[in-house]
Amino acid sequence: MDQTMEKKKVMLSGIQPSGDLHLGNYLGAVRNWVKIADDYDCFYFMADLHSITVRQNPADLRRRSVSQLAQYIACGLDPQKNTLFIQSHVHEHAELGWILNCYTMFGELSRMTQFKDKSAKHAENINGGLFTYPALMAADILLYQSDFIPVGEDQKQHCELTRDIAVRFNNLYGPTFTVPEPYIPQVGARIMSLSNPSSKMSKSDPAGCVFIMDPPEEIARKFKRAITDSDTERCVRYDPENKPGVSNLMSIYSSVTGLSFDEIERDFEGKGYGVFKPAVGDAVVEALRPIREDAARYLADKEYLRSVYADGAARASAIARKTLRKVYKRIGLVEKPF
Ligand code: TRP
């Protein structure tokens, strides 16, 4: 078959609207998604139905779902090339989620480490949704016959379970779902916290986390205060084992400037951390400036954002509907006469 006629593979990921995007999300994931937009048929959605497994302030949830969309577009995710939508706008997610609940075992759900972590953290609200969350996630993925799921380490177990559910269903009823695979990007930096370089940058550790919407002064301040290493040589050298702090700063600097570690070492030879840290801060400020400005512009244009998520939901629904209809038929539900 002609290469250009081949159907593109489907890539899908959900993002919980639980906070602003940070540098780790951008350099580790979103920037790569921008690059692959032409090679795959890409779906990204705000997983608002997942967010409510933990108690949310309704006004905040609503605002963040839209604000995150603005930030993704500002990072370069083109709504023409990617299907961007809000999960709750495509009701098939909730419907297939229920069905897959009936094909997911109590034992499997009990083994999910995220459930164990979250129920320890929210002991006052261990609800059924928190427990059956992976069945909804499986529905998100399987509705679009996704081939690849770009997720981090923390979601691998859920992806594995999704595969198991898909295989189980296909074995019972014949081929219905594409069995997805986790997608590991060839490039994509793993960005660590500025205050604790042994853990991933995360919004739960705000001092070590640079948000893409942070004002320049704030970004500069966070980099000046970044933890460096207590070794005596205090030179800029890439050595993640012994110098995790400086190596993390080098990864960030390399990601935003395109310079190799060798080039960075050469440029900063004889200069200490006191020179390097503000230089990284400046480079990040400049890299994020256009993104922050674009995001602010989109945020001020609610009509535009509305048109993006309306269009995204329409495109997503058209596909989701087909899969759900097939599933209903396979399991023995009577076809709707209207
Ligand atoms: N569970 C994911 C997270 O917490 C979010 C998510 C929901 C997701 N549905 C998905 C990710 C489908 C990938 C595919 O980060």
PDB file of N, CA and C in Angstrom, residues 46-143:
ATOM      1  N   MET A  46      -8.786  16.664  28.610  1.00  0.00           N
ATOM      2  CA  MET A  46      -8.744  17.060  30.015  1.00  0.00           C
ATOM      3  C   MET A  46      -9.603  16.042  30.766  1.00  0.00           C
ATOM      4  N   ALA A  47      -8.985  15.254  31.634  1.00  0.00           N
ATOM      5  CA  ALA A  47      -9.677  14.138  32.281  1.00  0.00           C
ATOM      6  C   ALA A  47     -10.444  14.627  33.516  1.00  0.00           C
ATOM      7  N   ASP A  48     -11.490  15.434  33.263  1.00  0.00           N
ATOM      8  CA  ASP A  48     -12.225  16.013  34.399  1.00  0.00           C
ATOM      9  C   ASP A  48     -13.000  14.943  35.182  1.00  0.00           C
ATOM     10  N   LEU A  49     -13.480  13.892  34.481  1.00  0.00           N
ATOM     11  CA  LEU A  49     -14.206  12.835  35.197  1.00  0.00           C
ATOM     12  C   LEU A  49     -13.270  12.056  36.130  1.00  0.00           C
ATOM     13  N   HIS A  50     -12.001  12.013  35.771  1.00  0.00           N
ATOM     14  CA  HIS A  50     -11.044  11.364  36.670  1.00  0.00           C
ATOM     15  C   HIS A  50     -10.748  12.238  37.883  1.00  0.00           C
ATOM     16  N   SER A  51     -10.725  13.536  37.658  1.00  0.00           N
ATOM     17  CA  SER A  51     -10.368  14.446  38.755  1.00  0.00           C
ATOM     18  C   SER A  51     -11.324  14.379  39.930  1.00  0.00           C
ATOM     19  N   ILE A  52     -12.606  14.085  39.638  1.00  0.00           N
ATOM     20  CA  ILE A  52     -13.577  14.115  40.732  1.00  0.00           C
ATOM     21  C   ILE A  52     -13.513  12.894  41.647  1.00  0.00           C
ATOM     22  N   THR A  53     -12.584  11.981  41.376  1.00  0.00           N
ATOM     23  CA  THR A  53     -12.384  10.877  42.325  1.00  0.00           C
ATOM     24  C   THR A  53     -11.776  11.418  43.619  1.00  0.00           C
ATOM     25  N   VAL A  54     -11.226  12.634  43.523  1.00  0.00           N
ATOM     26  CA  VAL A  54     -10.746  13.346  44.705  1.00  0.00           C
ATOM     27  C   VAL A  54     -11.600  14.607  44.797  1.00  0.00           C
ATOM     28  N   ARG A  55     -11.964  15.022  45.994  1.00  0.00           N
ATOM     29  CA  ARG A  55     -12.884  16.167  46.113  1.00  0.00           C
ATOM     30  C   ARG A  55     -12.288  17.421  45.465  1.00  0.00           C
ATOM     31  N   GLN A  56     -13.089  18.088  44.634  1.00  0.00           N
ATOM     32  CA  GLN A  56     -12.631  19.297  43.935  1.00  0.00           C
ATOM     33  C   GLN A  56     -13.533  20.461  44.282  1.00  0.00           C
ATOM     34  N   ASN A  57     -12.971  21.638  44.234  1.00  0.00           N
ATOM     35  CA  ASN A  57     -13.785  22.836  44.307  1.00  0.00           C
ATOM     36  C   ASN A  57     -14.354  23.057  42.899  1.00  0.00           C
ATOM     37  N   PRO A  58     -15.707  23.069  42.752  1.00  0.00           N
ATOM     38  CA  PRO A  58     -16.302  23.107  41.407  1.00  0.00           C
ATOM     39  C   PRO A  58     -15.819  24.272  40.537  1.00  0.00           C
ATOM     40  N   ALA A  59     -15.725  25.459  41.113  1.00  0.00           N
ATOM     41  CA  ALA A  59     -15.304  26.618  40.313  1.00  0.00           C
ATOM     42  C   ALA A  59     -13.862  26.433  39.837  1.00  0.00           C
ATOM     43  N   ASP A  60     -13.015  25.903  40.724  1.00  0.00           N
ATOM     44  CA  ASP A  60     -11.607  25.690  40.344  1.00  0.00           C
ATOM     45  C   ASP A  60     -11.487  24.647  39.250  1.00  0.00           C
ATOM     46  N   LEU A  61     -12.252  23.566  39.389  1.00  0.00           N
ATOM     47  CA  LEU A  61     -12.174  22.486  38.404  1.00  0.00           C
ATOM     48  C   LEU A  61     -12.554  23.014  37.013  1.00  0.00           C
ATOM     49  N   ARG A  62     -13.634  23.794  36.982  1.00  0.00           N
ATOM     50  CA  ARG A  62     -14.111  24.349  35.712  1.00  0.00           C
ATOM     51  C   ARG A  62     -13.055  25.269  35.102  1.00  0.00           C
ATOM     52  N   ARG A  63     -12.492  26.131  35.932  1.00  0.00           N
ATOM     53  CA  ARG A  63     -11.511  27.099  35.445  1.00  0.00           C
ATOM     54  C   ARG A  63     -10.249  26.379  34.956  1.00  0.00           C
ATOM     55  N   ARG A  64      -9.793  25.398  35.739  1.00  0.00           N
ATOM     56  CA  ARG A  64      -8.546  24.727  35.381  1.00  0.00           C
ATOM     57  C   ARG A  64      -8.666  23.893  34.117  1.00  0.00           C
ATOM     58  N   SER A  65      -9.846  23.308  33.885  1.00  0.00           N
ATOM     59  CA  SER A  65     -10.012  22.493  32.676  1.00  0.00           C
ATOM     60  C   SER A  65      -9.773  23.345  31.434  1.00  0.00           C
ATOM     61  N   VAL A  66     -10.288  24.569  31.467  1.00  0.00           N
ATOM     62  CA  VAL A  66     -10.155  25.447  30.305  1.00  0.00           C
ATOM     63  C   VAL A  66      -8.756  26.072  30.269  1.00  0.00           C
ATOM     64  N   SER A  67      -8.254  26.413  31.437  1.00  0.00           N
ATOM     65  CA  SER A  67      -6.943  27.048  31.497  1.00  0.00           C
ATOM     66  C   SER A  67      -5.843  26.078  31.037  1.00  0.00           C
ATOM     67  N   GLN A  68      -5.997  24.820  31.382  1.00  0.00           N
ATOM     68  CA  GLN A  68      -5.001  23.848  30.928  1.00  0.00           C
ATOM     69  C   GLN A  68      -5.030  23.684  29.418  1.00  0.00           C
ATOM     70  N   LEU A  69      -6.220  23.731  28.876  1.00  0.00           N
ATOM     71  CA  LEU A  69      -6.328  23.645  27.424  1.00  0.00           C
ATOM     72  C   LEU A  69      -5.555  24.810  26.782  1.00  0.00           C
ATOM     73  N   ALA A  70      -5.747  26.010  27.325  1.00  0.00           N
ATOM     74  CA  ALA A  70      -5.039  27.196  26.799  1.00  0.00           C
ATOM     75  C   ALA A  70      -3.525  26.982  26.885  1.00  0.00           C
ATOM     76  N   GLN A  71      -3.070  26.401  27.970  1.00  0.00           N
ATOM     77  CA  GLN A  71      -1.627  26.196  28.138  1.00  0.00           C
ATOM     78  C   GLN A  71      -1.091  25.153  27.151  1.00  0.00           C
ATOM     79  N   TYR A  72      -1.862  24.116  26.900  1.00  0.00           N
ATOM     80  CA  TYR A  72      -1.424  23.114  25.924  1.00  0.00           C
ATOM     81  C   TYR A  72      -1.316  23.718  24.523  1.00  0.00           C
ATOM     82  N   ILE A  73      -2.292  24.522  24.172  1.00  0.00           N
ATOM     83  CA  ILE A  73      -2.236  25.137  22.840  1.00  0.00           C
ATOM     84  C   ILE A  73      -1.024  26.063  22.764  1.00  0.00           C
ATOM     85  N   ALA A  74      -0.793  26.803  23.843  1.00  0.00           N
ATOM     86  CA  ALA A  74       0.352  27.723  23.871  1.00  0.00           C
ATOM     87  C   ALA A  74       1.682  26.973  23.771  1.00  0.00           C
ATOM     88  N   CYS A  75       1.721  25.760  24.280  1.00  0.00           N
ATOM     89  CA  CYS A  75       2.956  24.952  24.164  1.00  0.00           C
ATOM     90  C   CYS A  75       3.174  24.468  22.736  1.00  0.00           C
ATOM     91  N   GLY A  76       2.199  24.677  21.875  1.00  0.00           N
ATOM     92  CA  GLY A  76       2.390  24.315  20.480  1.00  0.00           C
ATOM     93  C   GLY A  76       1.501  23.190  19.991  1.00  0.00           C
ATOM     94  N   LEU A  77       0.630  22.681  20.855  1.00  0.00           N
ATOM     95  CA  LEU A  77      -0.291  21.631  20.392  1.00  0.00           C
ATOM     96  C   LEU A  77      -1.353  22.288  19.518  1.00  0.00           C
ATOM     97  N   ASP A  78      -1.294  22.006  18.256  1.00  0.00           N
ATOM     98  CA  ASP A  78      -2.155  22.672  17.287  1.00  0.00           C
ATOM     99  C   ASP A  78      -3.533  21.990  17.250  1.00  0.00           C
ATOM    100  N   PRO A  79      -4.604  22.732  17.573  1.00  0.00           N
ATOM    101  CA  PRO A  79      -5.933  22.100  17.614  1.00  0.00           C
ATOM    102  C   PRO A  79      -6.426  21.623  16.243  1.00  0.00           C
ATOM    103  N   GLN A  80      -5.777  22.068  15.168  1.00  0.00           N
ATOM    104  CA  GLN A  80      -6.150  21.559  13.846  1.00  0.00           C
ATOM    105  C   GLN A  80      -5.586  20.149  13.651  1.00  0.00           C
ATOM    106  N   LYS A  81      -4.388  19.957  14.179  1.00  0.00           N
ATOM    107  CA  LYS A  81      -3.709  18.668  13.959  1.00  0.00           C
ATOM    108  C   LYS A  81      -4.019  17.652  15.036  1.00  0.00           C
ATOM    109  N   ASN A  82      -4.354  18.138  16.239  1.00  0.00           N
ATOM    110  CA  ASN A  82      -4.616  17.239  17.366  1.00  0.00           C
ATOM    111  C   ASN A  82      -6.070  17.410  17.791  1.00  0.00           C
ATOM    112  N   THR A  83      -6.682  16.328  18.227  1.00  0.00           N
ATOM    113  CA  THR A  83      -8.047  16.439  18.746  1.00  0.00           C
ATOM    114  C   THR A  83      -7.960  16.724  20.242  1.00  0.00           C
ATOM    115  N   LEU A  84      -8.336  17.951  20.609  1.00  0.00           N
ATOM    116  CA  LEU A  84      -8.234  18.387  22.008  1.00  0.00           C
ATOM    117  C   LEU A  84      -9.647  18.541  22.546  1.00  0.00           C
ATOM    118  N   PHE A  85      -9.942  17.861  23.642  1.00  0.00           N
ATOM    119  CA  PHE A  85     -11.314  17.950  24.139  1.00  0.00           C
ATOM    120  C   PHE A  85     -11.401  17.737  25.642  1.00  0.00           C
ATOM    121  N   ILE A  86     -12.595  17.947  26.154  1.00  0.00           N
ATOM    122  CA  ILE A  86     -12.857  17.773  27.576  1.00  0.00           C
ATOM    123  C   ILE A  86     -13.617  16.453  27.736  1.00  0.00           C
ATOM    124  N   GLN A  87     -13.093  15.584  28.568  1.00  0.00           N
ATOM    125  CA  GLN A  87     -13.607  14.214  28.693  1.00  0.00           C
ATOM    126  C   GLN A  87     -15.119  14.157  28.909  1.00  0.00           C
ATOM    127  N   SER A  88     -15.655  14.986  29.810  1.00  0.00           N
ATOM    128  CA  SER A  88     -17.084  14.901  30.149  1.00  0.00           C
ATOM    129  C   SER A  88     -17.985  15.324  28.984  1.00  0.00           C
ATOM    130  N   HIS A  89     -17.404  15.970  27.953  1.00  0.00           N
ATOM    131  CA  HIS A  89     -18.210  16.358  26.793  1.00  0.00           C
ATOM    132  C   HIS A  89     -18.495  15.181  25.866  1.00  0.00           C
ATOM    133  N   VAL A  90     -17.770  14.109  26.070  1.00  0.00           N
ATOM    134  CA  VAL A  90     -17.977  12.932  25.215  1.00  0.00           C
ATOM    135  C   VAL A  90     -18.533  11.833  26.130  1.00  0.00           C
ATOM    136  N   HIS A  91     -19.880  11.729  26.163  1.00  0.00           N
ATOM    137  CA  HIS A  91     -20.508  10.905  27.196  1.00  0.00           C
ATOM    138  C   HIS A  91     -20.174   9.431  27.076  1.00  0.00           C
ATOM    139  N   GLU A  92     -19.656   9.026  25.913  1.00  0.00           N
ATOM    140  CA  GLU A  92     -19.281   7.627  25.726  1.00  0.00           C
ATOM    141  C   GLU A  92     -18.224   7.166  26.735  1.00  0.00           C
ATOM    142  N   HIS A  93     -17.422   8.102  27.237  1.00  0.00           N
ATOM    143  CA  HIS A  93     -16.401   7.707  28.221  1.00  0.00           C
ATOM    144  C   HIS A  93     -17.060   7.099  29.455  1.00  0.00           C
ATOM    145  N   ALA A  94     -18.076   7.806  29.972  1.00  0.00           N
ATOM    146  CA  ALA A  94     -18.749   7.312  31.176  1.00  0.00           C
ATOM    147  C   ALA A  94     -19.487   6.003  30.878  1.00  0.00           C
ATOM    148  N   GLU A  95     -20.066   5.910  29.682  1.00  0.00           N
ATOM    149  CA  GLU A  95     -20.846   4.711  29.340  1.00  0.00           C
ATOM    150  C   GLU A  95     -19.965   3.479  29.170  1.00  0.00           C
ATOM    151  N   LEU A  96     -18.881   3.634  28.405  1.00  0.00           N
ATOM    152  CA  LEU A  96     -17.997   2.476  28.247  1.00  0.00           C
ATOM    153  C   LEU A  96     -17.294   2.174  29.574  1.00  0.00           C
ATOM    154  N   GLY A  97     -17.062   3.232  30.351  1.00  0.00           N
ATOM    155  CA  GLY A  97     -16.447   3.045  31.675  1.00  0.00           C
ATOM    156  C   GLY A  97     -17.275   2.091  32.524  1.00  0.00           C
ATOM    157  N   TRP A  98     -18.598   2.269  32.511  1.00  0.00           N
ATOM    158  CA  TRP A  98     -19.461   1.371  33.285  1.00  0.00           C
ATOM    159  C   TRP A  98     -19.345  -0.060  32.781  1.00  0.00           C
ATOM    160  N   ILE A  99     -19.403  -0.191  31.464  1.00  0.00           N
ATOM    161  CA  ILE A  99     -19.353  -1.543  30.904  1.00  0.00           C
ATOM    162  C   ILE A  99     -18.048  -2.228  31.278  1.00  0.00           C
ATOM    163  N   LEU A 100     -16.948  -1.505  31.125  1.00  0.00           N
ATOM    164  CA  LEU A 100     -15.647  -2.140  31.410  1.00  0.00           C
ATOM    165  C   LEU A 100     -15.483  -2.456  32.894  1.00  0.00           C
ATOM    166  N   ASN A 101     -16.203  -1.725  33.739  1.00  0.00           N
ATOM    167  CA  ASN A 101     -16.227  -2.081  35.158  1.00  0.00           C
ATOM    168  C   ASN A 101     -16.650  -3.522  35.349  1.00  0.00           C
ATOM    169  N   CYS A 102     -17.531  -3.975  34.464  1.00  0.00           N
ATOM    170  CA  CYS A 102     -18.061  -5.334  34.575  1.00  0.00           C
ATOM    171  C   CYS A 102     -17.112  -6.364  33.976  1.00  0.00           C
ATOM    172  N   TYR A 103     -16.006  -5.899  33.431  1.00  0.00           N
ATOM    173  CA  TYR A 103     -14.989  -6.808  32.874  1.00  0.00           C
ATOM    174  C   TYR A 103     -13.646  -6.583  33.564  1.00  0.00           C
ATOM    175  N   THR A 104     -13.692  -5.946  34.726  1.00  0.00           N
ATOM    176  CA  THR A 104     -12.473  -5.669  35.478  1.00  0.00           C
ATOM    177  C   THR A 104     -12.655  -6.294  36.857  1.00  0.00           C
ATOM    178  N   MET A 105     -11.669  -7.003  37.313  1.00  0.00           N
ATOM    179  CA  MET A 105     -11.821  -7.779  38.545  1.00  0.00           C
ATOM    180  C   MET A 105     -11.471  -6.969  39.784  1.00  0.00           C
ATOM    181  N   PHE A 106     -12.171  -7.274  40.841  1.00  0.00           N
ATOM    182  CA  PHE A 106     -11.907  -6.645  42.136  1.00  0.00           C
ATOM    183  C   PHE A 106     -10.430  -6.808  42.516  1.00  0.00           C
ATOM    184  N   GLY A 107      -9.927  -8.016  42.304  1.00  0.00           N
ATOM    185  CA  GLY A 107      -8.529  -8.301  42.646  1.00  0.00           C
ATOM    186  C   GLY A 107      -7.561  -7.423  41.862  1.00  0.00           C
ATOM    187  N   GLU A 108      -7.865  -7.235  40.579  1.00  0.00           N
ATOM    188  CA  GLU A 108      -6.982  -6.403  39.744  1.00  0.00           C
ATOM    189  C   GLU A 108      -6.967  -4.971  40.265  1.00  0.00           C
ATOM    190  N   LEU A 109      -8.159  -4.454  40.545  1.00  0.00           N
ATOM    191  CA  LEU A 109      -8.249  -3.067  41.010  1.00  0.00           C
ATOM    192  C   LEU A 109      -7.560  -2.901  42.365  1.00  0.00           C
ATOM    193  N   SER A 110      -7.656  -3.949  43.179  1.00  0.00           N
ATOM    194  CA  SER A 110      -7.043  -3.888  44.515  1.00  0.00           C
ATOM    195  C   SER A 110      -5.520  -3.801  44.452  1.00  0.00           C
ATOM    196  N   ARG A 111      -4.957  -4.259  43.348  1.00  0.00           N
ATOM    197  CA  ARG A 111      -3.499  -4.262  43.237  1.00  0.00           C
ATOM    198  C   ARG A 111      -2.923  -2.961  42.697  1.00  0.00           C
ATOM    199  N   MET A 112      -3.772  -2.023  42.316  1.00  0.00           N
ATOM    200  CA  MET A 112      -3.270  -0.785  41.711  1.00  0.00           C
ATOM    201  C   MET A 112      -2.570   0.088  42.759  1.00  0.00           C
ATOM    202  N   THR A 113      -1.317   0.407  42.489  1.00  0.00           N
ATOM    203  CA  THR A 113      -0.571   1.166  43.507  1.00  0.00           C
ATOM    204  C   THR A 113      -1.111   2.587  43.650  1.00  0.00           C
ATOM    205  N   GLN A 114      -1.642   3.150  42.543  1.00  0.00           N
ATOM    206  CA  GLN A 114      -2.174   4.519  42.667  1.00  0.00           C
ATOM    207  C   GLN A 114      -3.386   4.533  43.606  1.00  0.00           C
ATOM    208  N   PHE A 115      -4.199   3.477  43.542  1.00  0.00           N
ATOM    209  CA  PHE A 115      -5.345   3.400  44.452  1.00  0.00           C
ATOM    210  C   PHE A 115      -4.863   3.341  45.896  1.00  0.00           C
ATOM    211  N   LYS A 116      -3.844   2.514  46.116  1.00  0.00           N
ATOM    212  CA  LYS A 116      -3.331   2.379  47.489  1.00  0.00           C
ATOM    213  C   LYS A 116      -2.775   3.721  47.980  1.00  0.00           C
ATOM    214  N   ASP A 117      -2.003   4.390  47.111  1.00  0.00           N
ATOM    215  CA  ASP A 117      -1.425   5.688  47.504  1.00  0.00           C
ATOM    216  C   ASP A 117      -2.508   6.714  47.773  1.00  0.00           C
ATOM    217  N   LYS A 118      -3.452   6.815  46.809  1.00  0.00           N
ATOM    218  CA  LYS A 118      -4.466   7.861  46.953  1.00  0.00           C
ATOM    219  C   LYS A 118      -5.407   7.578  48.113  1.00  0.00           C
ATOM    220  N   SER A 119      -5.689   6.309  48.391  1.00  0.00           N
ATOM    221  CA  SER A 119      -6.601   6.071  49.504  1.00  0.00           C
ATOM    222  C   SER A 119      -5.898   6.306  50.843  1.00  0.00           C
ATOM    223  N   ALA A 120      -4.573   6.176  50.838  1.00  0.00           N
ATOM    224  CA  ALA A 120      -3.844   6.520  52.067  1.00  0.00           C
ATOM    225  C   ALA A 120      -3.851   8.034  52.260  1.00  0.00           C
ATOM    226  N   LYS A 121      -3.755   8.751  51.128  1.00  0.00           N
ATOM    227  CA  LYS A 121      -3.672  10.211  51.183  1.00  0.00           C
ATOM    228  C   LYS A 121      -5.037  10.853  51.457  1.00  0.00           C
ATOM    229  N   HIS A 122      -6.096  10.220  50.965  1.00  0.00           N
ATOM    230  CA  HIS A 122      -7.442  10.784  51.139  1.00  0.00           C
ATOM    231  C   HIS A 122      -8.295   9.794  51.929  1.00  0.00           C
ATOM    232  N   ALA A 123      -7.829   9.457  53.102  1.00  0.00           N
ATOM    233  CA  ALA A 123      -8.477   8.413  53.906  1.00  0.00           C
ATOM    234  C   ALA A 123      -9.932   8.744  54.212  1.00  0.00           C
ATOM    235  N   GLU A 124     -10.292  10.030  54.187  1.00  0.00           N
ATOM    236  CA  GLU A 124     -11.655  10.432  54.529  1.00  0.00           C
ATOM    237  C   GLU A 124     -12.594  10.272  53.326  1.00  0.00           C
ATOM    238  N   ASN A 125     -12.041   9.945  52.152  1.00  0.00           N
ATOM    239  CA  ASN A 125     -12.891   9.883  50.963  1.00  0.00           C
ATOM    240  C   ASN A 125     -12.429   8.768  50.009  1.00  0.00           C
ATOM    241  N   ILE A 126     -12.469   7.559  50.485  1.00  0.00           N
ATOM    242  CA  ILE A 126     -12.081   6.428  49.630  1.00  0.00           C
ATOM    243  C   ILE A 126     -13.359   5.956  48.930  1.00  0.00           C
ATOM    244  N   ASN A 127     -13.678   6.605  47.841  1.00  0.00           N
ATOM    245  CA  ASN A 127     -14.955   6.343  47.166  1.00  0.00           C
ATOM    246  C   ASN A 127     -14.806   5.282  46.078  1.00  0.00           C
ATOM    247  N   GLY A 128     -15.952   4.820  45.581  1.00  0.00           N
ATOM    248  CA  GLY A 128     -15.947   3.773  44.561  1.00  0.00           C
ATOM    249  C   GLY A 128     -15.238   4.202  43.289  1.00  0.00           C
ATOM    250  N   GLY A 129     -15.363   5.479  42.949  1.00  0.00           N
ATOM    251  CA  GLY A 129     -14.732   5.986  41.728  1.00  0.00           C
ATOM    252  C   GLY A 129     -13.216   5.914  41.800  1.00  0.00           C
ATOM    253  N   LEU A 130     -12.691   6.167  42.987  1.00  0.00           N
ATOM    254  CA  LEU A 130     -11.237   6.097  43.157  1.00  0.00           C
ATOM    255  C   LEU A 130     -10.766   4.660  42.888  1.00  0.00           C
ATOM    256  N   PHE A 131     -11.593   3.728  43.304  1.00  0.00           N
ATOM    257  CA  PHE A 131     -11.254   2.311  43.153  1.00  0.00           C
ATOM    258  C   PHE A 131     -11.375   1.853  41.694  1.00  0.00           C
ATOM    259  N   THR A 132     -12.447   2.296  41.026  1.00  0.00           N
ATOM    260  CA  THR A 132     -12.696   1.793  39.665  1.00  0.00           C
ATOM    261  C   THR A 132     -12.127   2.715  38.573  1.00  0.00           C
ATOM    262  N   TYR A 133     -11.405   3.720  39.000  1.00  0.00           N
ATOM    263  CA  TYR A 133     -10.739   4.657  38.089  1.00  0.00           C
ATOM    264  C   TYR A 133     -10.073   3.971  36.882  1.00  0.00           C
ATOM    265  N   PRO A 134      -9.342   2.853  37.077  1.00  0.00           N
ATOM    266  CA  PRO A 134      -8.682   2.249  35.911  1.00  0.00           C
ATOM    267  C   PRO A 134      -9.648   1.749  34.835  1.00  0.00           C
ATOM    268  N   ALA A 135     -10.878   1.409  35.212  1.00  0.00           N
ATOM    269  CA  ALA A 135     -11.841   0.959  34.192  1.00  0.00           C
ATOM    270  C   ALA A 135     -12.259   2.142  33.321  1.00  0.00           C
ATOM    271  N   LEU A 136     -12.386   3.319  33.932  1.00  0.00           N
ATOM    272  CA  LEU A 136     -12.698   4.525  33.144  1.00  0.00           C
ATOM    273  C   LEU A 136     -11.513   4.883  32.249  1.00  0.00           C
ATOM    274  N   MET A 137     -10.332   4.732  32.786  1.00  0.00           N
ATOM    275  CA  MET A 137      -9.140   5.028  31.984  1.00  0.00           C
ATOM    276  C   MET A 137      -9.046   4.056  30.803  1.00  0.00           C
ATOM    277  N   ALA A 138      -9.391   2.807  31.038  1.00  0.00           N
ATOM    278  CA  ALA A 138      -9.392   1.821  29.948  1.00  0.00           C
ATOM    279  C   ALA A 138     -10.405   2.248  28.884  1.00  0.00           C
ATOM    280  N   ALA A 139     -11.561   2.741  29.335  1.00  0.00           N
ATOM    281  CA  ALA A 139     -12.581   3.197  28.389  1.00  0.00           C
ATOM    282  C   ALA A 139     -12.047   4.365  27.551  1.00  0.00           C
ATOM    283  N   ASP A 140     -11.380   5.313  28.206  1.00  0.00           N
ATOM    284  CA  ASP A 140     -10.801   6.466  27.490  1.00  0.00           C
ATOM    285  C   ASP A 140      -9.939   5.986  26.326  1.00  0.00           C
ATOM    286  N   ILE A 141      -9.134   5.000  26.645  1.00  0.00           N
ATOM    287  CA  ILE A 141      -8.128   4.531  25.685  1.00  0.00           C
ATOM    288  C   ILE A 141      -8.769   3.680  24.586  1.00  0.00           C
ATOM    289  N   LEU A 142      -9.633   2.759  24.994  1.00  0.00           N
ATOM    290  CA  LEU A 142     -10.164   1.775  24.044  1.00  0.00           C
ATOM    291  C   LEU A 142     -11.224   2.364  23.117  1.00  0.00           C
ATOM    292  N   LEU A 143     -11.911   3.413  23.564  1.00  0.00           N
ATOM    293  CA  LEU A 143     -12.937   4.054  22.720  1.00  0.00           C
ATOM    294  C   LEU A 143     -12.372   4.507  21.380  1.00  0.00           C
TER     295      LEU A 143
END
